[in-house]
Amino acid sequence: MDIILLERVTNLGQIGDVVKVKNGYARNFLLPQRKALRATKANIAHFETQRKEIEANNLKAKSEAEAIAAKMDKVSVVLIRQAGESGQLFGSVSARDIAVELEEAGYKVDKSQVILNRALKTLGLYDIALRLHAEVEINVTVNVARSAAEAEIQAVGGDVSADLNEEEFAVEDYFEKEEDAEAVVADTGEEDAEVEAAPAEEAETADDAEEEKAE
């Protein structure tokens, strides 16, 4: 399908460019998002009469996006999620989740502006790109953790999964030591019983010897 771009589109072109794209890409994304029009003679003629206005509106939108980007410089958001011992999430973090968290932090971002190729499925820090405008893109830090305390550890470069493993080993060592201590106590008890039994056995032997002499 031939289309005329109403804004700059990565890997396609600039405002006013007429380009050929796959029908699905045009129908499912470019046209509904108002990033382009079908390149009919009527639409091309209409665009040319409105070109200055369209370019002015685009410039205004770009300036607004740049202002938002400046405010969001070094922004970091924390998403608390349940996860297993390996750090694997019980679920995932989507573009929508990130957009909602940013909005709660005071930044109006649509999920379509969050560039996320696949959902986040493990704990950790992520640099996520936001496309606020066709020509304005920034990165924000998304901190996925099990708790606020773990998020703080991750924020300074700590590895919470490593800490968890150390805790597991510490617990295992504790129980191993407990088992060893119980085994030692059991062994000592058996030895004490043997010591107590020895005099009794000696006494029985002496009695048997006296009876034999008497006979």
mmCIF file with all atom_site columns, C-alpha atoms in Angstrom:
data_model
loop_
_atom_site.group_PDB
_atom_site.id
_atom_site.type_symbol
_atom_site.label_atom_id
_atom_site.label_alt_id
_atom_site.label_comp_id
_atom_site.label_asym_id
_atom_site.label_entity_id
_atom_site.label_seq_id
_atom_site.pdbx_PDB_ins_code
_atom_site.Cartn_x
_atom_site.Cartn_y
_atom_site.Cartn_z
_atom_site.occupancy
_atom_site.B_iso_or_equiv
_atom_site.pdbx_formal_charge
_atom_site.auth_seq_id
_atom_site.auth_comp_id
_atom_site.auth_asym_id
_atom_site.auth_atom_id
_atom_site.pdbx_PDB_model_num
ATOM 1   C CA . MET A 1 1   ? 0.000  0.000   0.000  1.00 0.00 ? 1   MET A CA 1
ATOM 2   C CA . ASP A 1 2   ? 1.237  3.509   -0.833 1.00 0.00 ? 2   ASP A CA 1
ATOM 3   C CA . ILE A 1 3   ? 0.946  5.964   2.053  1.00 0.00 ? 3   ILE A CA 1
ATOM 4   C CA . ILE A 1 4   ? 1.909  9.548   2.790  1.00 0.00 ? 4   ILE A CA 1
ATOM 5   C CA . LEU A 1 5   ? 3.597  10.087  6.155  1.00 0.00 ? 5   LEU A CA 1
ATOM 6   C CA . LEU A 1 6   ? 2.144  12.642  8.543  1.00 0.00 ? 6   LEU A CA 1
ATOM 7   C CA . GLU A 1 7   ? 5.177  12.426  10.845 1.00 0.00 ? 7   GLU A CA 1
ATOM 8   C CA . ARG A 1 8   ? 8.665  10.993  10.844 1.00 0.00 ? 8   ARG A CA 1
ATOM 9   C CA . VAL A 1 9   ? 8.597  7.197   11.106 1.00 0.00 ? 9   VAL A CA 1
ATOM 10  C CA . THR A 1 10  ? 11.780 5.281   11.846 1.00 0.00 ? 10  THR A CA 1
ATOM 11  C CA . ASN A 1 11  ? 13.083 3.347   8.840  1.00 0.00 ? 11  ASN A CA 1
ATOM 12  C CA . LEU A 1 12  ? 10.336 4.791   6.619  1.00 0.00 ? 12  LEU A CA 1
ATOM 13  C CA . GLY A 1 13  ? 10.805 8.503   6.107  1.00 0.00 ? 13  GLY A CA 1
ATOM 14  C CA . GLN A 1 14  ? 9.906  12.090  7.028  1.00 0.00 ? 14  GLN A CA 1
ATOM 15  C CA . ILE A 1 15  ? 6.669  14.098  6.987  1.00 0.00 ? 15  ILE A CA 1
ATOM 16  C CA . GLY A 1 16  ? 5.224  14.240  3.479  1.00 0.00 ? 16  GLY A CA 1
ATOM 17  C CA . ASP A 1 17  ? 7.167  11.271  2.116  1.00 0.00 ? 17  ASP A CA 1
ATOM 18  C CA . VAL A 1 18  ? 5.152  8.840   0.011  1.00 0.00 ? 18  VAL A CA 1
ATOM 19  C CA . VAL A 1 19  ? 6.278  5.291   0.739  1.00 0.00 ? 19  VAL A CA 1
ATOM 20  C CA . LYS A 1 20  ? 5.135  1.737   0.070  1.00 0.00 ? 20  LYS A CA 1
ATOM 21  C CA . VAL A 1 21  ? 4.470  -0.542  3.042  1.00 0.00 ? 21  VAL A CA 1
ATOM 22  C CA . LYS A 1 22  ? 2.778  -3.854  3.705  1.00 0.00 ? 22  LYS A CA 1
ATOM 23  C CA . ASN A 1 23  ? -1.003 -3.649  3.908  1.00 0.00 ? 23  ASN A CA 1
ATOM 24  C CA . GLY A 1 24  ? -1.105 -5.087  7.432  1.00 0.00 ? 24  GLY A CA 1
ATOM 25  C CA . TYR A 1 25  ? 1.438  -2.580  8.764  1.00 0.00 ? 25  TYR A CA 1
ATOM 26  C CA . ALA A 1 26  ? -0.565 0.283   7.290  1.00 0.00 ? 26  ALA A CA 1
ATOM 27  C CA . ARG A 1 27  ? -3.992 -0.928  8.409  1.00 0.00 ? 27  ARG A CA 1
ATOM 28  C CA . ASN A 1 28  ? -2.995 -2.136  11.871 1.00 0.00 ? 28  ASN A CA 1
ATOM 29  C CA . PHE A 1 29  ? -0.557 0.575   12.898 1.00 0.00 ? 29  PHE A CA 1
ATOM 30  C CA . LEU A 1 30  ? 0.190  3.567   10.674 1.00 0.00 ? 30  LEU A CA 1
ATOM 31  C CA . LEU A 1 31  ? -3.354 4.511   9.681  1.00 0.00 ? 31  LEU A CA 1
ATOM 32  C CA . PRO A 1 32  ? -5.089 3.965   13.061 1.00 0.00 ? 32  PRO A CA 1
ATOM 33  C CA . GLN A 1 33  ? -2.258 5.810   14.850 1.00 0.00 ? 33  GLN A CA 1
ATOM 34  C CA . ARG A 1 34  ? -2.703 8.709   12.396 1.00 0.00 ? 34  ARG A CA 1
ATOM 35  C CA . LYS A 1 35  ? 0.899  8.532   11.375 1.00 0.00 ? 35  LYS A CA 1
ATOM 36  C CA . ALA A 1 36  ? -0.024 8.294   7.703  1.00 0.00 ? 36  ALA A CA 1
ATOM 37  C CA . LEU A 1 37  ? -2.770 8.535   5.081  1.00 0.00 ? 37  LEU A CA 1
ATOM 38  C CA . ARG A 1 38  ? -3.434 6.443   2.022  1.00 0.00 ? 38  ARG A CA 1
ATOM 39  C CA . ALA A 1 39  ? -1.527 8.084   -0.811 1.00 0.00 ? 39  ALA A CA 1
ATOM 40  C CA . THR A 1 40  ? -4.527 8.806   -2.996 1.00 0.00 ? 40  THR A CA 1
ATOM 41  C CA . LYS A 1 41  ? -4.512 11.854  -5.257 1.00 0.00 ? 41  LYS A CA 1
ATOM 42  C CA . ALA A 1 42  ? -7.125 13.519  -3.054 1.00 0.00 ? 42  ALA A CA 1
ATOM 43  C CA . ASN A 1 43  ? -5.156 12.862  0.158  1.00 0.00 ? 43  ASN A CA 1
ATOM 44  C CA . ILE A 1 44  ? -1.884 14.049  -1.363 1.00 0.00 ? 44  ILE A CA 1
ATOM 45  C CA . ALA A 1 45  ? -3.549 17.246  -2.563 1.00 0.00 ? 45  ALA A CA 1
ATOM 46  C CA . HIS A 1 46  ? -5.148 17.774  0.855  1.00 0.00 ? 46  HIS A CA 1
ATOM 47  C CA . PHE A 1 47  ? -1.819 17.182  2.596  1.00 0.00 ? 47  PHE A CA 1
ATOM 48  C CA . GLU A 1 48  ? -0.077 19.769  0.446  1.00 0.00 ? 48  GLU A CA 1
ATOM 49  C CA . THR A 1 49  ? -2.672 22.398  1.348  1.00 0.00 ? 49  THR A CA 1
ATOM 50  C CA . GLN A 1 50  ? -2.311 21.514  5.044  1.00 0.00 ? 50  GLN A CA 1
ATOM 51  C CA . ARG A 1 51  ? 1.422  20.832  5.027  1.00 0.00 ? 51  ARG A CA 1
ATOM 52  C CA . LYS A 1 52  ? 2.490  23.991  6.879  1.00 0.00 ? 52  LYS A CA 1
ATOM 53  C CA . GLU A 1 53  ? -0.110 23.439  9.580  1.00 0.00 ? 53  GLU A CA 1
ATOM 54  C CA . ILE A 1 54  ? 0.805  19.757  9.938  1.00 0.00 ? 54  ILE A CA 1
ATOM 55  C CA . GLU A 1 55  ? 4.508  20.598  10.214 1.00 0.00 ? 55  GLU A CA 1
ATOM 56  C CA . ALA A 1 56  ? 3.769  23.340  12.768 1.00 0.00 ? 56  ALA A CA 1
ATOM 57  C CA . ASN A 1 57  ? 1.676  20.946  14.869 1.00 0.00 ? 57  ASN A CA 1
ATOM 58  C CA . ASN A 1 58  ? 4.406  18.338  14.677 1.00 0.00 ? 58  ASN A CA 1
ATOM 59  C CA . LEU A 1 59  ? 7.016  20.872  15.797 1.00 0.00 ? 59  LEU A CA 1
ATOM 60  C CA . LYS A 1 60  ? 4.819  21.842  18.749 1.00 0.00 ? 60  LYS A CA 1
ATOM 61  C CA . ALA A 1 61  ? 4.304  18.204  19.732 1.00 0.00 ? 61  ALA A CA 1
ATOM 62  C CA . LYS A 1 62  ? 8.038  17.609  19.492 1.00 0.00 ? 62  LYS A CA 1
ATOM 63  C CA . SER A 1 63  ? 8.782  20.585  21.771 1.00 0.00 ? 63  SER A CA 1
ATOM 64  C CA . GLU A 1 64  ? 6.262  19.335  24.326 1.00 0.00 ? 64  GLU A CA 1
ATOM 65  C CA . ALA A 1 65  ? 7.805  15.863  24.214 1.00 0.00 ? 65  ALA A CA 1
ATOM 66  C CA . GLU A 1 66  ? 11.285 17.316  24.724 1.00 0.00 ? 66  GLU A CA 1
ATOM 67  C CA . ALA A 1 67  ? 10.032 19.224  27.779 1.00 0.00 ? 67  ALA A CA 1
ATOM 68  C CA . ILE A 1 68  ? 8.584  16.020  29.231 1.00 0.00 ? 68  ILE A CA 1
ATOM 69  C CA . ALA A 1 69  ? 11.814 14.178  28.444 1.00 0.00 ? 69  ALA A CA 1
ATOM 70  C CA . ALA A 1 70  ? 13.810 16.801  30.349 1.00 0.00 ? 70  ALA A CA 1
ATOM 71  C CA . LYS A 1 71  ? 11.620 16.281  33.425 1.00 0.00 ? 71  LYS A CA 1
ATOM 72  C CA . MET A 1 72  ? 11.987 12.511  33.155 1.00 0.00 ? 72  MET A CA 1
ATOM 73  C CA . ASP A 1 73  ? 15.777 12.563  33.030 1.00 0.00 ? 73  ASP A CA 1
ATOM 74  C CA . LYS A 1 74  ? 17.153 9.783   35.282 1.00 0.00 ? 74  LYS A CA 1
ATOM 75  C CA . VAL A 1 75  ? 13.652 8.704   36.317 1.00 0.00 ? 75  VAL A CA 1
ATOM 76  C CA . SER A 1 76  ? 13.469 5.320   38.028 1.00 0.00 ? 76  SER A CA 1
ATOM 77  C CA . VAL A 1 77  ? 10.319 3.419   38.988 1.00 0.00 ? 77  VAL A CA 1
ATOM 78  C CA . VAL A 1 78  ? 9.961  0.378   41.219 1.00 0.00 ? 78  VAL A CA 1
ATOM 79  C CA . LEU A 1 79  ? 7.593  -2.475  40.439 1.00 0.00 ? 79  LEU A CA 1
ATOM 80  C CA . ILE A 1 80  ? 7.066  -4.927  43.301 1.00 0.00 ? 80  ILE A CA 1
ATOM 81  C CA . ARG A 1 81  ? 6.415  -8.462  42.094 1.00 0.00 ? 81  ARG A CA 1
ATOM 82  C CA . GLN A 1 82  ? 6.453  -11.942 43.600 1.00 0.00 ? 82  GLN A CA 1
ATOM 83  C CA . ALA A 1 83  ? 9.285  -14.149 42.402 1.00 0.00 ? 83  ALA A CA 1
ATOM 84  C CA . GLY A 1 84  ? 10.857 -17.522 43.056 1.00 0.00 ? 84  GLY A CA 1
ATOM 85  C CA . GLU A 1 85  ? 14.253 -18.292 44.558 1.00 0.00 ? 85  GLU A CA 1
ATOM 86  C CA . SER A 1 86  ? 15.953 -18.020 41.158 1.00 0.00 ? 86  SER A CA 1
ATOM 87  C CA . GLY A 1 87  ? 14.529 -14.530 40.589 1.00 0.00 ? 87  GLY A CA 1
ATOM 88  C CA . GLN A 1 88  ? 11.943 -15.747 38.079 1.00 0.00 ? 88  GLN A CA 1
ATOM 89  C CA . LEU A 1 89  ? 8.729  -13.731 38.372 1.00 0.00 ? 89  LEU A CA 1
ATOM 90  C CA . PHE A 1 90  ? 5.380  -15.351 39.058 1.00 0.00 ? 90  PHE A CA 1
ATOM 91  C CA . GLY A 1 91  ? 3.977  -13.607 35.995 1.00 0.00 ? 91  GLY A CA 1
ATOM 92  C CA . SER A 1 92  ? 5.607  -10.768 34.052 1.00 0.00 ? 92  SER A CA 1
ATOM 93  C CA . VAL A 1 93  ? 5.914  -6.991  33.678 1.00 0.00 ? 93  VAL A CA 1
ATOM 94  C CA . SER A 1 94  ? 4.343  -5.565  30.514 1.00 0.00 ? 94  SER A CA 1
ATOM 95  C CA . ALA A 1 95  ? 4.528  -2.220  28.722 1.00 0.00 ? 95  ALA A CA 1
ATOM 96  C CA . ARG A 1 96  ? 1.155  -1.387  30.257 1.00 0.00 ? 96  ARG A CA 1
ATOM 97  C CA . ASP A 1 97  ? 2.476  -2.087  33.776 1.00 0.00 ? 97  ASP A CA 1
ATOM 98  C CA . ILE A 1 98  ? 5.394  0.275   33.192 1.00 0.00 ? 98  ILE A CA 1
ATOM 99  C CA . ALA A 1 99  ? 3.140  2.996   31.770 1.00 0.00 ? 99  ALA A CA 1
ATOM 100 C CA . VAL A 1 100 ? 0.796  2.711   34.770 1.00 0.00 ? 100 VAL A CA 1
ATOM 101 C CA . GLU A 1 101 ? 3.698  2.975   37.216 1.00 0.00 ? 101 GLU A CA 1
ATOM 102 C CA . LEU A 1 102 ? 5.081  6.022   35.420 1.00 0.00 ? 102 LEU A CA 1
ATOM 103 C CA . GLU A 1 103 ? 1.662  7.655   35.456 1.00 0.00 ? 103 GLU A CA 1
ATOM 104 C CA . GLU A 1 104 ? 1.370  7.031   39.202 1.00 0.00 ? 104 GLU A CA 1
ATOM 105 C CA . ALA A 1 105 ? 4.762  8.726   39.560 1.00 0.00 ? 105 ALA A CA 1
ATOM 106 C CA . GLY A 1 106 ? 3.333  11.767  37.789 1.00 0.00 ? 106 GLY A CA 1
ATOM 107 C CA . TYR A 1 107 ? 4.403  11.156  34.182 1.00 0.00 ? 107 TYR A CA 1
ATOM 108 C CA . LYS A 1 108 ? 1.687  10.674  31.597 1.00 0.00 ? 108 LYS A CA 1
ATOM 109 C CA . VAL A 1 109 ? 2.939  7.934   29.300 1.00 0.00 ? 109 VAL A CA 1
ATOM 110 C CA . ASP A 1 110 ? 0.863  5.713   27.037 1.00 0.00 ? 110 ASP A CA 1
ATOM 111 C CA . LYS A 1 111 ? 1.702  2.018   26.842 1.00 0.00 ? 111 LYS A CA 1
ATOM 112 C CA . SER A 1 112 ? 2.276  2.442   23.086 1.00 0.00 ? 112 SER A CA 1
ATOM 113 C CA . GLN A 1 113 ? 5.188  4.751   23.934 1.00 0.00 ? 113 GLN A CA 1
ATOM 114 C CA . VAL A 1 114 ? 6.953  2.064   25.973 1.00 0.00 ? 114 VAL A CA 1
ATOM 115 C CA . ILE A 1 115 ? 9.413  0.226   23.725 1.00 0.00 ? 115 ILE A CA 1
ATOM 116 C CA . LEU A 1 116 ? 9.397  -3.302  25.115 1.00 0.00 ? 116 LEU A CA 1
ATOM 117 C CA . ASN A 1 117 ? 10.157 -6.172  22.756 1.00 0.00 ? 117 ASN A CA 1
ATOM 118 C CA . ARG A 1 118 ? 9.105  -8.754  25.318 1.00 0.00 ? 118 ARG A CA 1
ATOM 119 C CA . ALA A 1 119 ? 7.678  -8.773  28.827 1.00 0.00 ? 119 ALA A CA 1
ATOM 120 C CA . LEU A 1 120 ? 10.097 -8.696  31.779 1.00 0.00 ? 120 LEU A CA 1
ATOM 121 C CA . LYS A 1 121 ? 10.139 -12.049 33.574 1.00 0.00 ? 121 LYS A CA 1
ATOM 122 C CA . THR A 1 122 ? 12.984 -11.794 36.098 1.00 0.00 ? 122 THR A CA 1
ATOM 123 C CA . LEU A 1 123 ? 14.020 -9.524  38.945 1.00 0.00 ? 123 LEU A CA 1
ATOM 124 C CA . GLY A 1 124 ? 16.521 -6.793  38.151 1.00 0.00 ? 124 GLY A CA 1
ATOM 125 C CA . LEU A 1 125 ? 17.191 -3.330  36.758 1.00 0.00 ? 125 LEU A CA 1
ATOM 126 C CA . TYR A 1 126 ? 16.140 -2.562  33.192 1.00 0.00 ? 126 TYR A CA 1
ATOM 127 C CA . ASP A 1 127 ? 16.796 0.413   30.913 1.00 0.00 ? 127 ASP A CA 1
ATOM 128 C CA . ILE A 1 128 ? 13.526 0.852   29.048 1.00 0.00 ? 128 ILE A CA 1
ATOM 129 C CA . ALA A 1 129 ? 13.149 3.199   26.073 1.00 0.00 ? 129 ALA A CA 1
ATOM 130 C CA . LEU A 1 130 ? 10.183 5.546   25.815 1.00 0.00 ? 130 LEU A CA 1
ATOM 131 C CA . ARG A 1 131 ? 9.275  7.102   22.468 1.00 0.00 ? 131 ARG A CA 1
ATOM 132 C CA . LEU A 1 132 ? 7.534  10.305  23.508 1.00 0.00 ? 132 LEU A CA 1
ATOM 133 C CA . HIS A 1 133 ? 7.504  11.573  19.932 1.00 0.00 ? 133 HIS A CA 1
ATOM 134 C CA . ALA A 1 134 ? 8.680  10.287  16.584 1.00 0.00 ? 134 ALA A CA 1
ATOM 135 C CA . GLU A 1 135 ? 11.886 12.267  17.138 1.00 0.00 ? 135 GLU A CA 1
ATOM 136 C CA . VAL A 1 136 ? 12.131 12.181  20.947 1.00 0.00 ? 136 VAL A CA 1
ATOM 137 C CA . GLU A 1 137 ? 13.220 9.045   22.773 1.00 0.00 ? 137 GLU A CA 1
ATOM 138 C CA . ILE A 1 138 ? 14.516 8.636   26.330 1.00 0.00 ? 138 ILE A CA 1
ATOM 139 C CA . ASN A 1 139 ? 15.393 5.799   28.699 1.00 0.00 ? 139 ASN A CA 1
ATOM 140 C CA . VAL A 1 140 ? 13.992 5.204   32.174 1.00 0.00 ? 140 VAL A CA 1
ATOM 141 C CA . THR A 1 141 ? 15.089 2.688   34.781 1.00 0.00 ? 141 THR A CA 1
ATOM 142 C CA . VAL A 1 142 ? 12.611 0.003   35.777 1.00 0.00 ? 142 VAL A CA 1
ATOM 143 C CA . ASN A 1 143 ? 13.502 -1.720  39.048 1.00 0.00 ? 143 ASN A CA 1
ATOM 144 C CA . VAL A 1 144 ? 11.665 -5.037  39.421 1.00 0.00 ? 144 VAL A CA 1
ATOM 145 C CA . ALA A 1 145 ? 11.989 -6.384  42.965 1.00 0.00 ? 145 ALA A CA 1
ATOM 146 C CA . ARG A 1 146 ? 10.189 -8.443  45.610 1.00 0.00 ? 146 ARG A CA 1
ATOM 147 C CA . SER A 1 147 ? 10.207 -5.626  48.150 1.00 0.00 ? 147 SER A CA 1
ATOM 148 C CA . ALA A 1 148 ? 11.197 -1.997  48.614 1.00 0.00 ? 148 ALA A CA 1
ATOM 149 C CA . ALA A 1 149 ? 14.261 -3.152  50.565 1.00 0.00 ? 149 ALA A CA 1
ATOM 150 C CA . GLU A 1 150 ? 15.410 -5.377  47.703 1.00 0.00 ? 150 GLU A CA 1
ATOM 151 C CA . ALA A 1 151 ? 14.751 -2.569  45.236 1.00 0.00 ? 151 ALA A CA 1
ATOM 152 C CA . GLU A 1 152 ? 17.163 -0.356  47.196 1.00 0.00 ? 152 GLU A CA 1
ATOM 153 C CA . ILE A 1 153 ? 19.819 -3.083  47.092 1.00 0.00 ? 153 ILE A CA 1
ATOM 154 C CA . GLN A 1 154 ? 19.404 -3.466  43.336 1.00 0.00 ? 154 GLN A CA 1
ATOM 155 C CA . ALA A 1 155 ? 19.479 0.302   42.819 1.00 0.00 ? 155 ALA A CA 1
ATOM 156 C CA . VAL A 1 156 ? 23.058 0.452   44.138 1.00 0.00 ? 156 VAL A CA 1
ATOM 157 C CA . GLY A 1 157 ? 24.198 -2.547  42.131 1.00 0.00 ? 157 GLY A CA 1
ATOM 158 C CA . GLY A 1 158 ? 23.462 -5.326  44.612 1.00 0.00 ? 158 GLY A CA 1
ATOM 159 C CA . ASP A 1 159 ? 22.363 -8.801  43.559 1.00 0.00 ? 159 ASP A CA 1
ATOM 160 C CA . VAL A 1 160 ? 19.373 -9.911  45.616 1.00 0.00 ? 160 VAL A CA 1
ATOM 161 C CA . SER A 1 161 ? 19.369 -13.396 44.098 1.00 0.00 ? 161 SER A CA 1
ATOM 162 C CA . ALA A 1 162 ? 22.946 -13.883 45.333 1.00 0.00 ? 162 ALA A CA 1
ATOM 163 C CA . ASP A 1 163 ? 21.936 -12.718 48.817 1.00 0.00 ? 163 ASP A CA 1
ATOM 164 C CA . LEU A 1 164 ? 19.051 -15.168 48.760 1.00 0.00 ? 164 LEU A CA 1
ATOM 165 C CA . ASN A 1 165 ? 21.363 -18.052 47.819 1.00 0.00 ? 165 ASN A CA 1
ATOM 166 C CA . GLU A 1 166 ? 23.726 -17.120 50.657 1.00 0.00 ? 166 GLU A CA 1
ATOM 167 C CA . GLU A 1 167 ? 20.800 -17.156 53.068 1.00 0.00 ? 167 GLU A CA 1
ATOM 168 C CA . GLU A 1 168 ? 19.762 -20.577 51.770 1.00 0.00 ? 168 GLU A CA 1
ATOM 169 C CA . PHE A 1 169 ? 23.272 -21.957 52.281 1.00 0.00 ? 169 PHE A CA 1
ATOM 170 C CA . ALA A 1 170 ? 23.391 -20.438 55.768 1.00 0.00 ? 170 ALA A CA 1
ATOM 171 C CA . VAL A 1 171 ? 20.110 -22.150 56.676 1.00 0.00 ? 171 VAL A CA 1
ATOM 172 C CA . GLU A 1 172 ? 21.323 -25.455 55.248 1.00 0.00 ? 172 GLU A CA 1
ATOM 173 C CA . ASP A 1 173 ? 24.588 -25.174 57.227 1.00 0.00 ? 173 ASP A CA 1
ATOM 174 C CA . TYR A 1 174 ? 22.605 -24.433 60.383 1.00 0.00 ? 174 TYR A CA 1
ATOM 175 C CA . PHE A 1 175 ? 20.452 -27.528 60.015 1.00 0.00 ? 175 PHE A CA 1
ATOM 176 C CA . GLU A 1 176 ? 23.465 -29.662 59.126 1.00 0.00 ? 176 GLU A CA 1
ATOM 177 C CA . LYS A 1 177 ? 25.208 -28.471 62.298 1.00 0.00 ? 177 LYS A CA 1
ATOM 178 C CA . GLU A 1 178 ? 22.056 -29.207 64.309 1.00 0.00 ? 178 GLU A CA 1
ATOM 179 C CA . GLU A 1 179 ? 21.927 -32.722 62.874 1.00 0.00 ? 179 GLU A CA 1
ATOM 180 C CA . ASP A 1 180 ? 25.642 -33.257 63.630 1.00 0.00 ? 180 ASP A CA 1
ATOM 181 C CA . ALA A 1 181 ? 25.111 -32.052 67.208 1.00 0.00 ? 181 ALA A CA 1
ATOM 182 C CA . GLU A 1 182 ? 22.175 -34.436 67.669 1.00 0.00 ? 182 GLU A CA 1
ATOM 183 C CA . ALA A 1 183 ? 24.278 -37.286 66.292 1.00 0.00 ? 183 ALA A CA 1
ATOM 184 C CA . VAL A 1 184 ? 27.081 -36.497 68.756 1.00 0.00 ? 184 VAL A CA 1
ATOM 185 C CA . VAL A 1 185 ? 24.603 -36.435 71.654 1.00 0.00 ? 185 VAL A CA 1
ATOM 186 C CA . ALA A 1 186 ? 23.173 -39.764 70.524 1.00 0.00 ? 186 ALA A CA 1
ATOM 187 C CA . ASP A 1 187 ? 26.651 -41.322 70.267 1.00 0.00 ? 187 ASP A CA 1
ATOM 188 C CA . THR A 1 188 ? 27.562 -40.001 73.726 1.00 0.00 ? 188 THR A CA 1
ATOM 189 C CA . GLY A 1 189 ? 24.368 -41.469 75.171 1.00 0.00 ? 189 GLY A CA 1
ATOM 190 C CA . GLU A 1 190 ? 25.183 -44.887 73.732 1.00 0.00 ? 190 GLU A CA 1
ATOM 191 C CA . GLU A 1 191 ? 28.710 -44.728 75.153 1.00 0.00 ? 191 GLU A CA 1
ATOM 192 C CA . ASP A 1 192 ? 27.353 -43.780 78.604 1.00 0.00 ? 192 ASP A CA 1
ATOM 193 C CA . ALA A 1 193 ? 24.924 -46.685 78.462 1.00 0.00 ? 193 ALA A CA 1
ATOM 194 C CA . GLU A 1 194 ? 27.756 -49.066 77.598 1.00 0.00 ? 194 GLU A CA 1
ATOM 195 C CA . VAL A 1 195 ? 29.826 -47.734 80.513 1.00 0.00 ? 195 VAL A CA 1
ATOM 196 C CA . GLU A 1 196 ? 26.906 -48.198 82.926 1.00 0.00 ? 196 GLU A CA 1
ATOM 197 C CA . ALA A 1 197 ? 26.253 -51.696 81.613 1.00 0.00 ? 197 ALA A CA 1
ATOM 198 C CA . ALA A 1 198 ? 29.882 -52.830 82.040 1.00 0.00 ? 198 ALA A CA 1
ATOM 199 C CA . PRO A 1 199 ? 29.929 -52.998 85.914 1.00 0.00 ? 199 PRO A CA 1
ATOM 200 C CA . ALA A 1 200 ? 26.660 -54.897 85.892 1.00 0.00 ? 200 ALA A CA 1
ATOM 201 C CA . GLU A 1 201 ? 28.057 -57.461 83.457 1.00 0.00 ? 201 GLU A CA 1
ATOM 202 C CA . GLU A 1 202 ? 31.210 -57.824 85.597 1.00 0.00 ? 202 GLU A CA 1
ATOM 203 C CA . ALA A 1 203 ? 29.083 -58.391 88.723 1.00 0.00 ? 203 ALA A CA 1
ATOM 204 C CA . GLU A 1 204 ? 27.062 -61.088 86.970 1.00 0.00 ? 204 GLU A CA 1
ATOM 205 C CA . THR A 1 205 ? 30.276 -62.816 85.861 1.00 0.00 ? 205 THR A CA 1
ATOM 206 C CA . ALA A 1 206 ? 31.608 -62.777 89.458 1.00 0.00 ? 206 ALA A CA 1
ATOM 207 C CA . ASP A 1 207 ? 28.375 -64.275 90.822 1.00 0.00 ? 207 ASP A CA 1
ATOM 208 C CA . ASP A 1 208 ? 28.485 -67.066 88.249 1.00 0.00 ? 208 ASP A CA 1
ATOM 209 C CA . ALA A 1 209 ? 32.068 -67.877 89.246 1.00 0.00 ? 209 ALA A CA 1
ATOM 210 C CA . GLU A 1 210 ? 31.180 -68.106 92.971 1.00 0.00 ? 210 GLU A CA 1
ATOM 211 C CA . GLU A 1 211 ? 28.253 -70.421 92.220 1.00 0.00 ? 211 GLU A CA 1
ATOM 212 C CA . GLU A 1 212 ? 30.534 -72.737 90.230 1.00 0.00 ? 212 GLU A CA 1
ATOM 213 C CA . LYS A 1 213 ? 33.012 -72.910 93.165 1.00 0.00 ? 213 LYS A CA 1
ATOM 214 C CA . ALA A 1 214 ? 30.221 -73.688 95.595 1.00 0.00 ? 214 ALA A CA 1
ATOM 215 C CA . GLU A 1 215 ? 29.125 -76.600 93.444 1.00 0.00 ? 215 GLU A CA 1
#
